Short mmCIF file of C-alpha atoms and ligand atoms in Angstrom, two decimals:
data_model
loop_
_atom_site.label_atom_id
_atom_site.label_comp_id
_atom_site.label_asym_id
_atom_site.label_seq_id
_atom_site.Cartn_x
_atom_site.Cartn_y
_atom_site.Cartn_z
CA MET Z 1 -137.70 -52.14 148.06
CA THR Z 2 -137.88 -51.43 151.79
CA GLU Z 3 -141.05 -52.12 153.75
CA ALA Z 4 -141.97 -49.64 156.49
CA ASP Z 5 -145.06 -48.99 158.54
CA ILE Z 6 -144.68 -45.22 158.87
CA ILE Z 7 -142.34 -42.98 156.92
CA ILE Z 8 -141.77 -39.36 157.91
CA ILE Z 9 -140.05 -37.13 155.37
CA GLY Z 10 -138.20 -34.35 157.20
CA SER Z 11 -136.72 -34.03 160.67
CA GLY Z 12 -138.00 -30.82 162.28
CA ILE Z 13 -140.18 -30.48 165.33
CA GLY Z 14 -143.36 -31.65 163.56
CA ALA Z 15 -141.58 -34.80 162.33
CA LEU Z 16 -139.96 -35.53 165.69
CA SER Z 17 -143.18 -34.94 167.57
CA VAL Z 18 -144.97 -37.54 165.40
CA ALA Z 19 -142.05 -39.99 165.65
CA GLY Z 20 -141.75 -39.59 169.44
CA GLU Z 21 -145.40 -40.26 170.08
CA LEU Z 22 -145.48 -43.28 167.75
CA CYS Z 23 -142.37 -44.96 169.14
CA LYS Z 24 -143.62 -44.41 172.69
CA ASN Z 25 -146.45 -46.69 171.63
CA GLY Z 26 -144.15 -49.28 170.12
CA ARG Z 27 -144.60 -48.37 166.45
CA LYS Z 28 -141.69 -48.58 164.04
CA VAL Z 29 -140.90 -45.36 162.22
CA LEU Z 30 -138.52 -44.40 159.44
CA VAL Z 31 -137.48 -40.75 159.32
CA ILE Z 32 -135.88 -39.75 156.01
CA THR Z 33 -134.12 -36.42 155.73
CA LYS Z 34 -132.30 -34.77 152.87
CA GLY Z 35 -129.61 -33.29 155.11
CA LEU Z 36 -128.44 -34.10 158.61
CA LYS Z 37 -131.05 -34.72 161.26
CA LYS Z 38 -130.67 -31.28 162.77
CA SER Z 39 -130.67 -29.45 159.40
CA CYS Z 40 -134.13 -28.02 159.71
CA ASN Z 41 -135.82 -24.71 160.35
CA SER Z 42 -136.83 -25.82 163.83
CA SER Z 43 -133.18 -25.97 164.91
CA LEU Z 44 -132.73 -22.37 163.78
CA ALA Z 45 -135.86 -21.04 165.48
CA GLN Z 46 -134.88 -18.33 167.92
CA GLY Z 47 -138.27 -17.11 169.00
CA GLY Z 48 -139.86 -19.61 171.31
CA ILE Z 49 -143.18 -21.25 171.94
CA SER Z 50 -146.31 -19.27 172.66
CA VAL Z 51 -148.52 -20.94 175.21
CA ALA Z 52 -151.07 -19.67 177.72
CA LEU Z 53 -149.35 -21.07 180.79
CA SER Z 54 -148.88 -17.88 182.79
CA ASP Z 55 -151.46 -17.26 185.53
CA LYS Z 56 -152.13 -13.86 183.93
CA ASP Z 57 -153.10 -15.49 180.62
CA ASN Z 58 -155.76 -17.79 179.22
CA TYR Z 59 -156.06 -19.71 175.99
CA GLU Z 60 -159.07 -17.67 174.80
CA TRP Z 61 -156.75 -14.65 174.59
CA HIS Z 62 -154.18 -16.73 172.77
CA TYR Z 63 -156.99 -17.73 170.39
CA GLU Z 64 -158.02 -14.10 169.83
CA ASP Z 65 -154.46 -12.92 169.22
CA THR Z 66 -153.84 -15.76 166.75
CA MET Z 67 -157.04 -14.93 164.86
CA ALA Z 68 -156.27 -11.20 164.80
CA ALA Z 69 -152.72 -11.75 163.50
CA GLY Z 70 -154.13 -14.10 160.84
CA CYS Z 71 -156.69 -11.42 159.80
CA ASN Z 72 -159.48 -13.87 160.75
CA LEU Z 73 -158.72 -15.93 157.69
CA ASN Z 74 -157.72 -18.71 160.09
CA ASP Z 75 -159.67 -21.92 160.56
CA SER Z 76 -161.18 -21.06 163.93
CA ASP Z 77 -161.73 -24.68 165.03
CA ALA Z 78 -158.11 -25.56 164.27
CA VAL Z 79 -156.91 -22.49 166.20
CA MET Z 80 -159.05 -23.41 169.21
CA LYS Z 81 -157.67 -26.98 169.14
CA LEU Z 82 -154.12 -25.64 168.98
CA VAL Z 83 -154.26 -23.09 171.79
CA SER Z 84 -156.45 -25.11 174.17
CA THR Z 85 -154.27 -28.25 173.90
CA ALA Z 86 -150.99 -26.33 174.02
CA PRO Z 87 -150.62 -26.00 177.82
CA ASN Z 88 -150.90 -29.78 178.32
CA VAL Z 89 -148.56 -30.62 175.46
CA ILE Z 90 -145.92 -28.26 176.88
CA ARG Z 91 -146.38 -29.68 180.39
CA GLU Z 92 -145.88 -33.19 178.96
CA LEU Z 93 -142.74 -32.04 177.14
CA ILE Z 94 -141.40 -30.59 180.39
CA ASP Z 95 -142.13 -33.94 182.07
CA THR Z 96 -139.83 -35.65 179.55
CA GLY Z 97 -136.96 -33.44 180.79
CA MET Z 98 -137.24 -30.36 178.56
CA GLU Z 99 -135.86 -27.32 180.36
CA PHE Z 100 -137.38 -23.96 179.52
CA ASP Z 101 -135.90 -20.74 180.93
CA ARG Z 102 -137.02 -19.95 184.49
CA ASP Z 103 -136.53 -17.07 186.92
CA SER Z 104 -134.65 -17.32 190.22
CA GLN Z 105 -137.78 -18.70 191.93
CA GLY Z 106 -138.02 -21.47 189.34
CA ASN Z 107 -141.05 -20.02 187.53
CA LEU Z 108 -141.27 -20.17 183.75
CA MET Z 109 -140.32 -16.83 182.19
CA PHE Z 110 -142.65 -15.41 179.53
CA GLY Z 111 -141.25 -13.17 176.79
CA ARG Z 112 -143.08 -10.76 174.50
CA GLU Z 113 -143.33 -10.89 170.74
CA ALA Z 114 -145.30 -8.94 168.17
CA ALA Z 115 -149.12 -8.97 168.26
CA HIS Z 116 -149.37 -10.86 171.57
CA ARG Z 117 -151.35 -8.82 174.11
CA LEU Z 118 -149.12 -9.94 176.96
CA ASN Z 119 -145.93 -11.88 177.68
CA ARG Z 120 -146.68 -15.42 176.51
CA VAL Z 121 -143.59 -16.87 174.83
CA ILE Z 122 -141.40 -19.43 176.61
CA HIS Z 123 -137.78 -19.91 175.63
CA ALA Z 124 -134.98 -22.38 176.18
CA GLY Z 125 -131.36 -21.26 176.32
CA GLY Z 126 -132.46 -17.69 175.53
CA ASP Z 127 -132.80 -17.60 171.77
CA ARG Z 128 -131.90 -21.29 171.28
CA THR Z 129 -135.41 -22.65 171.84
CA GLY Z 130 -135.79 -24.50 168.53
CA LEU Z 131 -132.48 -26.32 168.84
CA ARG Z 132 -133.08 -27.25 172.49
CA VAL Z 133 -136.53 -28.66 171.69
CA VAL Z 134 -135.15 -30.60 168.70
CA GLU Z 135 -132.43 -32.06 170.95
CA GLN Z 136 -134.97 -33.05 173.60
CA LEU Z 137 -137.29 -34.66 171.05
CA ILE Z 138 -134.34 -36.62 169.62
CA ARG Z 139 -133.49 -37.80 173.15
CA ASN Z 140 -137.11 -38.96 173.52
CA LEU Z 141 -136.87 -41.29 170.48
CA THR Z 142 -136.44 -45.01 171.04
CA THR Z 143 -134.65 -47.57 168.89
CA ASP Z 144 -137.96 -48.09 167.05
CA VAL Z 145 -137.13 -44.93 165.11
CA THR Z 146 -134.55 -45.19 162.35
CA VAL Z 147 -133.26 -41.91 160.95
CA ILE Z 148 -131.86 -41.98 157.42
CA GLN Z 149 -129.83 -38.87 156.67
CA ASN Z 150 -128.61 -37.41 153.36
CA GLN Z 151 -131.36 -39.01 151.34
CA MET Z 152 -133.73 -36.86 149.32
CA ALA Z 153 -137.37 -37.82 148.84
CA LEU Z 154 -138.04 -37.38 145.12
CA ASP Z 155 -141.66 -38.36 144.63
CA LEU Z 156 -144.53 -40.00 146.43
CA ARG Z 157 -145.77 -43.35 145.21
CA VAL Z 158 -149.43 -42.67 144.57
CA LYS Z 159 -152.09 -44.47 142.56
CA ASP Z 160 -155.87 -43.89 142.42
CA GLY Z 161 -155.81 -41.38 145.27
CA LYS Z 162 -153.85 -43.70 147.63
CA CYS Z 163 -150.29 -43.27 148.83
CA TYR Z 164 -148.02 -46.34 148.94
CA GLY Z 165 -144.63 -44.90 149.86
CA VAL Z 166 -141.85 -42.78 148.46
CA ILE Z 167 -138.89 -42.90 146.08
CA THR Z 168 -135.64 -41.37 147.31
CA LYS Z 169 -132.09 -40.81 146.17
CA ASP Z 170 -129.02 -40.99 148.42
CA SER Z 171 -125.93 -38.80 148.20
CA ASP Z 172 -124.18 -41.40 145.99
CA GLY Z 173 -127.02 -41.15 143.49
CA ASN Z 174 -128.60 -44.55 144.35
CA LEU Z 175 -132.37 -44.79 144.15
CA HIS Z 176 -134.41 -46.34 146.97
CA THR Z 177 -138.06 -47.38 146.89
CA TYR Z 178 -140.02 -47.54 150.15
CA HIS Z 179 -143.38 -49.11 150.63
CA ALA Z 180 -145.31 -47.75 153.63
CA ASN Z 181 -148.77 -47.70 155.17
CA TYR Z 182 -148.43 -44.07 156.20
CA VAL Z 183 -146.33 -41.29 154.68
CA VAL Z 184 -145.97 -38.00 156.53
CA LEU Z 185 -144.69 -34.90 154.76
CA ALA Z 186 -142.74 -32.71 157.20
CA THR Z 187 -140.31 -30.98 154.86
CA GLY Z 188 -140.70 -27.42 156.19
CA GLY Z 189 -141.58 -24.39 154.10
CA ILE Z 190 -140.20 -22.53 151.10
CA GLY Z 191 -137.66 -20.00 152.45
CA GLN Z 192 -134.94 -20.82 149.91
CA LEU Z 193 -137.22 -19.63 147.12
CA TYR Z 194 -136.17 -16.10 148.15
CA PRO Z 195 -132.74 -14.43 148.13
CA SER Z 196 -132.84 -13.51 151.84
CA THR Z 197 -134.23 -16.02 154.28
CA SER Z 198 -134.01 -17.21 157.84
CA ASN Z 199 -134.52 -20.78 156.60
CA ASP Z 200 -132.08 -23.65 156.42
CA VAL Z 201 -130.39 -24.20 153.06
CA THR Z 202 -132.34 -27.47 152.60
CA ILE Z 203 -135.75 -25.74 152.57
CA THR Z 204 -136.60 -25.66 148.85
CA GLY Z 205 -140.35 -26.32 148.82
CA ASP Z 206 -139.90 -30.07 148.21
CA GLY Z 207 -142.99 -31.13 150.20
CA ILE Z 208 -145.36 -28.88 148.29
CA ALA Z 209 -143.88 -29.85 144.93
CA MET Z 210 -144.08 -33.59 145.66
CA ALA Z 211 -147.61 -33.24 147.00
CA TYR Z 212 -148.64 -31.31 143.89
CA ARG Z 213 -147.23 -33.96 141.58
CA ALA Z 214 -149.13 -36.56 143.61
CA GLY Z 215 -152.44 -34.70 143.22
CA ALA Z 216 -152.73 -33.34 146.78
CA LYS Z 217 -154.80 -30.25 147.47
CA LEU Z 218 -152.80 -27.14 148.38
CA LYS Z 219 -154.05 -24.06 150.18
CA ASN Z 220 -153.22 -20.40 150.91
CA LEU Z 221 -149.90 -20.56 149.03
CA GLU Z 222 -149.82 -16.79 148.49
CA PHE Z 223 -149.20 -16.14 152.18
CA VAL Z 224 -145.44 -15.92 152.68
CA GLN Z 225 -144.33 -14.26 155.90
CA PHE Z 226 -141.27 -12.03 155.74
CA HIS Z 227 -139.40 -11.45 158.96
CA PRO Z 228 -138.51 -7.76 159.35
CA THR Z 229 -135.09 -8.27 160.88
CA MET Z 230 -132.49 -10.46 159.25
CA LEU Z 231 -128.91 -9.39 159.96
CA THR Z 232 -128.09 -7.84 156.58
CA ILE Z 233 -124.77 -6.47 155.39
CA ASP Z 234 -124.37 -5.08 151.86
CA GLY Z 235 -127.65 -6.69 150.78
CA GLN Z 236 -126.60 -10.13 152.02
CA ALA Z 237 -128.53 -11.79 154.87
CA TYR Z 238 -126.60 -13.68 157.55
CA GLY Z 239 -129.30 -14.98 159.91
CA LEU Z 240 -132.23 -13.98 162.03
CA VAL Z 241 -132.33 -11.21 164.61
CA SER Z 242 -135.20 -12.47 166.74
CA GLU Z 243 -138.35 -10.47 167.24
CA ALA Z 244 -137.83 -11.15 170.94
CA CYS Z 245 -135.07 -8.49 170.72
CA ARG Z 246 -137.82 -5.97 169.98
CA GLY Z 247 -139.99 -7.57 172.66
CA ALA Z 248 -137.15 -6.84 175.09
CA GLY Z 249 -136.90 -3.18 174.05
CA GLY Z 250 -135.09 -3.10 170.68
CA ILE Z 251 -136.21 -0.29 168.36
CA LEU Z 252 -135.93 0.05 164.59
CA VAL Z 253 -134.12 3.24 163.57
CA ASN Z 254 -132.72 4.81 160.43
CA GLU Z 255 -129.18 6.12 159.97
CA LYS Z 256 -130.13 9.37 161.74
CA GLY Z 257 -131.39 7.39 164.75
CA GLU Z 258 -135.06 8.23 163.98
CA LYS Z 259 -137.58 5.58 165.09
CA ILE Z 260 -139.14 4.28 161.88
CA MET Z 261 -142.23 2.64 163.40
CA GLU Z 262 -143.45 5.86 165.09
CA GLY Z 263 -146.80 6.82 163.57
CA VAL Z 264 -146.96 3.70 161.39
CA HIS Z 265 -148.94 1.46 163.77
CA PRO Z 266 -150.13 1.88 167.37
CA LEU Z 267 -148.03 -1.12 168.43
CA LYS Z 268 -144.95 0.48 166.81
CA ASP Z 269 -142.02 -2.00 166.74
CA LEU Z 270 -144.29 -4.78 167.95
CA ALA Z 271 -146.89 -4.29 165.23
CA PRO Z 272 -147.83 -7.44 163.26
CA ARG Z 273 -144.87 -8.80 161.35
CA ASP Z 274 -146.16 -7.97 157.87
CA VAL Z 275 -146.60 -4.32 158.84
CA VAL Z 276 -143.07 -4.03 160.25
CA ALA Z 277 -141.53 -5.96 157.33
CA ARG Z 278 -143.19 -3.66 154.77
CA GLU Z 279 -142.02 -0.56 156.59
CA VAL Z 280 -138.40 -1.75 156.84
CA TYR Z 281 -138.52 -2.82 153.19
CA ALA Z 282 -139.88 0.56 152.05
CA HIS Z 283 -136.87 2.28 153.67
CA TYR Z 284 -134.52 -0.34 152.28
CA LEU Z 285 -135.82 0.21 148.72
CA LYS Z 286 -135.07 3.92 149.10
CA GLY Z 287 -131.46 2.96 149.78
CA GLU Z 288 -131.67 3.77 153.50
CA LYS Z 289 -129.95 1.60 156.05
CA ILE Z 290 -132.11 0.38 158.93
CA PHE Z 291 -130.76 -0.76 162.28
CA LEU Z 292 -132.12 -2.45 165.34
CA ASP Z 293 -131.10 -0.21 168.23
CA ILE Z 294 -130.62 -2.54 171.21
CA SER Z 295 -129.38 0.05 173.72
CA ALA Z 296 -132.53 -0.44 175.86
CA VAL Z 297 -132.07 -4.23 176.09
CA ASP Z 298 -130.40 -5.33 179.33
CA ASP Z 299 -127.92 -8.22 179.21
CA PHE Z 300 -128.31 -8.55 175.45
CA LYS Z 301 -125.50 -11.07 175.07
CA SER Z 302 -126.83 -13.48 177.67
CA LYS Z 303 -130.45 -13.15 176.57
CA PHE Z 304 -129.62 -13.50 172.87
CA PRO Z 305 -126.55 -15.72 172.54
CA THR Z 306 -127.44 -16.86 169.01
CA VAL Z 307 -128.02 -13.34 167.69
CA THR Z 308 -124.79 -12.24 169.38
CA GLU Z 309 -122.89 -15.11 167.76
CA ILE Z 310 -124.34 -14.43 164.29
CA CYS Z 311 -123.43 -10.74 164.65
CA GLU Z 312 -119.91 -11.41 165.91
CA ASP Z 313 -119.25 -14.00 163.19
CA ASN Z 314 -120.10 -11.31 160.65
CA GLY Z 315 -118.17 -8.42 162.13
CA VAL Z 316 -121.04 -6.65 163.91
CA ASP Z 317 -120.13 -5.64 167.48
CA VAL Z 318 -123.34 -5.83 169.52
CA SER Z 319 -121.83 -3.66 172.26
CA LYS Z 320 -122.17 -0.74 169.78
CA ASN Z 321 -125.95 -1.35 170.05
CA LEU Z 322 -126.81 -1.09 166.33
CA ILE Z 323 -127.54 -4.20 164.25
CA PRO Z 324 -128.06 -3.65 160.49
CA VAL Z 325 -131.28 -5.36 159.39
CA ALA Z 326 -133.56 -5.97 156.41
CA PRO Z 327 -136.48 -8.37 155.84
CA GLY Z 328 -136.16 -11.97 154.64
CA ALA Z 329 -138.55 -14.83 153.85
CA HIS Z 330 -139.35 -16.61 157.08
CA PHE Z 331 -142.49 -18.73 157.17
CA HIS Z 332 -145.07 -20.09 154.76
CA MET Z 333 -148.63 -19.98 156.05
CA GLY Z 334 -149.83 -21.94 153.01
CA GLY Z 335 -149.05 -25.55 152.20
CA VAL Z 336 -150.58 -28.97 151.74
CA GLU Z 337 -154.19 -28.76 152.86
CA ALA Z 338 -154.49 -30.84 156.02
CA THR Z 339 -156.69 -31.28 159.06
CA PRO Z 340 -155.16 -30.80 162.56
CA ASP Z 341 -154.72 -34.63 162.49
CA GLY Z 342 -152.62 -34.18 159.35
CA LEU Z 343 -155.05 -35.84 156.92
CA THR Z 344 -154.79 -34.73 153.30
CA ASN Z 345 -157.08 -35.57 150.37
CA ILE Z 346 -154.80 -38.51 149.52
CA ASP Z 347 -155.43 -41.66 151.52
CA GLY Z 348 -152.33 -42.52 153.56
CA LEU Z 349 -150.61 -39.17 152.96
CA PHE Z 350 -150.31 -36.80 155.92
CA ALA Z 351 -148.71 -33.38 156.38
CA VAL Z 352 -147.50 -31.62 159.51
CA GLY Z 353 -145.74 -28.41 160.54
CA GLU Z 354 -144.90 -25.73 158.01
CA THR Z 355 -145.49 -28.10 155.06
CA ALA Z 356 -149.13 -28.39 156.07
CA CYS Z 357 -151.79 -25.74 155.82
CA THR Z 358 -154.20 -26.55 158.63
CA GLY Z 359 -155.48 -22.99 158.53
CA VAL Z 360 -154.23 -22.11 162.03
CA HIS Z 361 -152.13 -19.21 160.78
CA GLY Z 362 -154.64 -17.59 158.44
CA ALA Z 363 -153.08 -14.82 156.40
CA ASN Z 364 -150.24 -14.16 158.84
CA ARG Z 365 -148.77 -16.31 161.60
CA LEU Z 366 -148.66 -15.04 165.16
CA ALA Z 367 -145.08 -15.09 166.45
CA SER Z 368 -143.97 -18.32 168.13
CA ASN Z 369 -147.01 -20.31 167.03
CA SER Z 370 -145.00 -22.45 164.60
CA LEU Z 371 -142.99 -24.68 166.95
CA LEU Z 372 -146.21 -24.99 168.88
CA GLU Z 373 -148.11 -26.16 165.81
CA GLY Z 374 -145.47 -28.82 165.09
CA LEU Z 375 -145.62 -30.11 168.67
CA VAL Z 376 -149.39 -30.12 169.09
CA PHE Z 377 -150.54 -31.24 165.66
CA GLY Z 378 -147.63 -33.72 165.48
CA LYS Z 379 -149.14 -35.38 168.52
CA PHE Z 380 -152.64 -35.27 166.98
CA LEU Z 381 -151.31 -36.90 163.81
CA ALA Z 382 -149.60 -39.68 165.78
CA ASP Z 383 -152.80 -40.24 167.79
CA TYR Z 384 -154.72 -40.59 164.54
CA ILE Z 385 -152.32 -43.25 163.25
CA LEU Z 386 -152.40 -45.05 166.59
CA THR Z 387 -156.17 -45.27 166.57
CA HIS Z 388 -156.68 -46.26 162.93
CA HIS Z 389 -155.64 -49.23 160.89
CA ARG Z 390 -154.19 -49.04 157.41
CA LYS Z 391 -152.44 -51.80 155.54
CA VAL Z 392 -151.89 -51.25 151.85
CA GLY Z 393 -150.75 -53.66 149.22
CA ASN Z 394 -148.00 -52.62 146.87
CA ILE Z 395 -148.11 -51.09 143.41
CA ILE Z 396 -145.90 -51.34 140.39
CA ASP Z 397 -144.58 -47.84 139.79
CA ASP Z 398 -144.97 -46.30 136.36
CA VAL Z 399 -141.57 -44.80 135.71
CA PRO Z 400 -141.93 -41.40 134.03
CA GLU Z 401 -139.78 -40.76 131.00
CA THR Z 402 -139.58 -36.97 131.37
CA THR Z 403 -136.17 -35.39 131.88
CA VAL Z 404 -135.07 -31.77 132.31
CA ASP Z 405 -132.14 -29.74 131.17
CA ASN Z 406 -131.42 -26.01 130.85
CA LEU Z 407 -132.88 -25.27 134.25
CA PRO Z 408 -132.30 -21.79 135.71
CA THR Z 409 -130.04 -21.30 138.73
CA LYS Z 410 -131.46 -21.12 142.23
CA LYS Z 411 -130.36 -17.49 142.39
CA GLU Z 412 -132.37 -16.62 139.27
CA ILE Z 413 -135.50 -18.15 140.81
CA GLN Z 414 -134.89 -16.30 144.08
CA ARG Z 415 -134.49 -12.94 142.33
CA LYS Z 416 -137.69 -13.41 140.34
CA MET Z 417 -139.67 -14.52 143.40
CA MET Z 418 -138.59 -11.44 145.36
CA GLU Z 419 -139.38 -9.14 142.45
CA TYR Z 420 -142.83 -10.51 141.65
CA VAL Z 421 -144.15 -12.36 144.69
CA GLY Z 422 -142.12 -10.83 147.51
CA ILE Z 423 -143.16 -8.38 150.22
CA VAL Z 424 -145.07 -6.17 147.76
CA ARG Z 425 -146.80 -7.68 144.70
CA HIS Z 426 -148.12 -5.78 141.67
CA SER Z 427 -151.28 -7.28 140.21
CA ASN Z 428 -150.42 -6.29 136.66
CA GLU Z 429 -146.94 -7.85 136.86
CA ILE Z 430 -147.41 -11.29 138.41
CA HIS Z 431 -148.25 -12.86 135.05
CA ASN Z 432 -144.62 -12.18 134.02
CA ILE Z 433 -143.24 -14.63 136.54
CA ILE Z 434 -145.97 -17.16 135.76
CA ASP Z 435 -144.95 -17.04 132.08
CA TRP Z 436 -141.30 -17.28 133.08
CA PHE Z 437 -142.01 -20.43 135.10
CA LYS Z 438 -144.06 -21.97 132.31
CA GLN Z 439 -141.07 -22.13 129.95
CA TYR Z 440 -139.56 -24.70 132.34
CA MET Z 441 -142.56 -27.04 132.29
CA PRO Z 442 -141.08 -30.07 130.55
CA ASP Z 443 -144.17 -30.84 128.48
CA GLY Z 444 -145.14 -27.17 128.14
CA LYS Z 445 -148.28 -27.73 130.23
CA ASP Z 446 -147.36 -28.68 133.77
CA PHE Z 447 -144.61 -29.57 136.24
CA VAL Z 448 -145.00 -33.31 135.83
CA LYS Z 449 -143.07 -36.16 137.49
CA LEU Z 450 -139.50 -36.67 136.29
CA ASN Z 451 -137.48 -39.77 135.60
CA PRO Z 452 -135.71 -40.33 138.93
CA GLU Z 453 -132.72 -42.13 137.41
CA LYS Z 454 -131.95 -39.37 134.95
CA THR Z 455 -132.50 -36.45 137.35
CA THR Z 456 -129.92 -35.35 139.91
CA GLU Z 457 -130.72 -34.19 143.44
CA GLU Z 458 -129.74 -30.64 142.49
CA GLN Z 459 -132.07 -30.75 139.46
CA TYR Z 460 -134.91 -31.98 141.67
CA GLU Z 461 -134.34 -29.12 144.11
CA ILE Z 462 -134.43 -26.55 141.31
CA TYR Z 463 -137.45 -28.23 139.74
CA ASN Z 464 -139.22 -28.22 143.11
CA MET Z 465 -138.41 -24.52 143.52
CA LEU Z 466 -139.84 -23.81 140.06
CA THR Z 467 -142.96 -25.85 140.78
CA THR Z 468 -143.59 -24.27 144.17
CA GLY Z 469 -142.74 -20.77 142.96
CA TYR Z 470 -145.16 -21.18 140.07
CA LEU Z 471 -147.93 -22.30 142.46
CA VAL Z 472 -147.24 -19.42 144.88
CA ALA Z 473 -147.38 -16.93 142.00
CA LYS Z 474 -150.64 -18.40 140.67
CA SER Z 475 -152.23 -18.15 144.13
CA ALA Z 476 -150.96 -14.58 144.52
CA MET Z 477 -152.52 -13.66 141.18
CA ASP Z 478 -155.85 -15.17 142.24
CA ARG Z 479 -156.14 -13.12 145.45
CA HIS Z 480 -157.00 -9.59 144.40
CA GLU Z 481 -157.18 -7.85 147.78
CA SER Z 482 -154.33 -7.23 150.19
CA ILE Z 483 -154.67 -9.17 153.41
CA GLY Z 484 -152.04 -10.16 155.98
CA ALA Z 485 -148.80 -11.22 154.34
CA HIS Z 486 -150.28 -10.90 150.83
CA TYR Z 487 -149.84 -7.24 149.93
CA ILE Z 488 -150.88 -6.46 146.39
CA VAL Z 489 -150.97 -3.08 144.70
CA LYS Z 490 -152.94 -2.41 141.57
CA ASP Z 491 -150.98 0.54 140.13
CA GLU Z 492 -148.22 0.41 137.53
CA LYS Z 493 -144.85 -0.62 138.91
C1 LIG X 501 -138.25 -14.70 165.91
O1 LIG X 501 -137.50 -15.13 166.77
O2 LIG X 501 -138.32 -13.52 165.64
C2 LIG X 501 -139.07 -15.67 165.14
C3 LIG X 501 -140.16 -16.20 165.94
C4 LIG X 501 -141.20 -16.79 165.09
O3 LIG X 501 -141.10 -16.76 163.88
O4 LIG X 501 -142.19 -17.27 165.63
#
């Protein structure tokens, strides 16, 4: 048994933001991550950070754009907290040495992304913003933060509505039990539940599944954002082609060179992401190939080094100006219900970043608000811990007896998710996937806790995918009207 004050599960921007703030104040933190410390969605994020820092902008507009993208299903207080605090949090990050892209006069450059009324997105290293911010946040950590890599959190230690720590397994199969005053879930979203995704391979919905087994409240799980432009060759996705490419003049065209967003939405290629994703998908289902035409983008290679690299690694020559694209799962607006301070309904359990549902994104996230959420609400969460006292005793864990075998493959789960709870859902079909999931409930009634000794890491990942997929499907079935990223049709398939 290891004693810790604060444990953070996950290592993306939300996790690092919490850890950085806590260690600055002398608190000891343990960060536990299933992969390597940079294996997170944040490191892959190409977009940037939206923040009302330009003298042409103000945070009320950022608020309005966030609410409009989220179809007003957002928690308006949480949105106001996010956008009004953002400029200061970014200034503080810059003060720690973070370098965002600037023009020749040294002014911050603001890029454009979908559904923003003006240029508001700051970048670092062109399309390498996420990685650069992760690197800076890691540099900001002190020796009070210990990072344990290649160790998977299996289940939270919870009794009578209180969290006492976490049980993990390392890559040699050894179990570890941690006792902690605070546990923060920062495991990212659910991208790997779908066959095409921009997410890291480690992102299998673990946070939601663990929280569910611990009795945490979950919210808005039906809202899964699909990004319209993943580099896609022969049905296989190879990485994100940032929306900033469209912000810089890229246009979606079919094989004949016709612009597919003409007449679909007044904002055309910069329409809200769900609208563009559905349009690209509709063409894709008809067997048409869709391309991002980048001929109008100046200096593409220097502005988009990551996209260029992904294309070149996969045999696509960007100098020919046509990048083959199709949509892929990108971001989960739903998650563990949490306040902007990260509080959940379980005492001592917190959630931050994509794992949390603070309500800021509503039914559809505004582009480049996710790194921002991790930074701002990560700081709020740390401030909460710093200003409150919690010291819990220990508990004796009840070790569950349940084991699993005959699990499906990850690919099977991904195919089913795309078919039934993907970009377009059919109300009279969703029950099929719910029934399919139910056959894997070990006791026939629920996705209960498993025996950690008799369950491998791979089995846990699959089980977490089944659990989270089941919960997403149930939420999708319960929301009868289309809104934002939840698009449901009532006709026969
Ligand atoms: C992108 O670069 O297109 C993604 C940005 C985001 O998801 O906010």
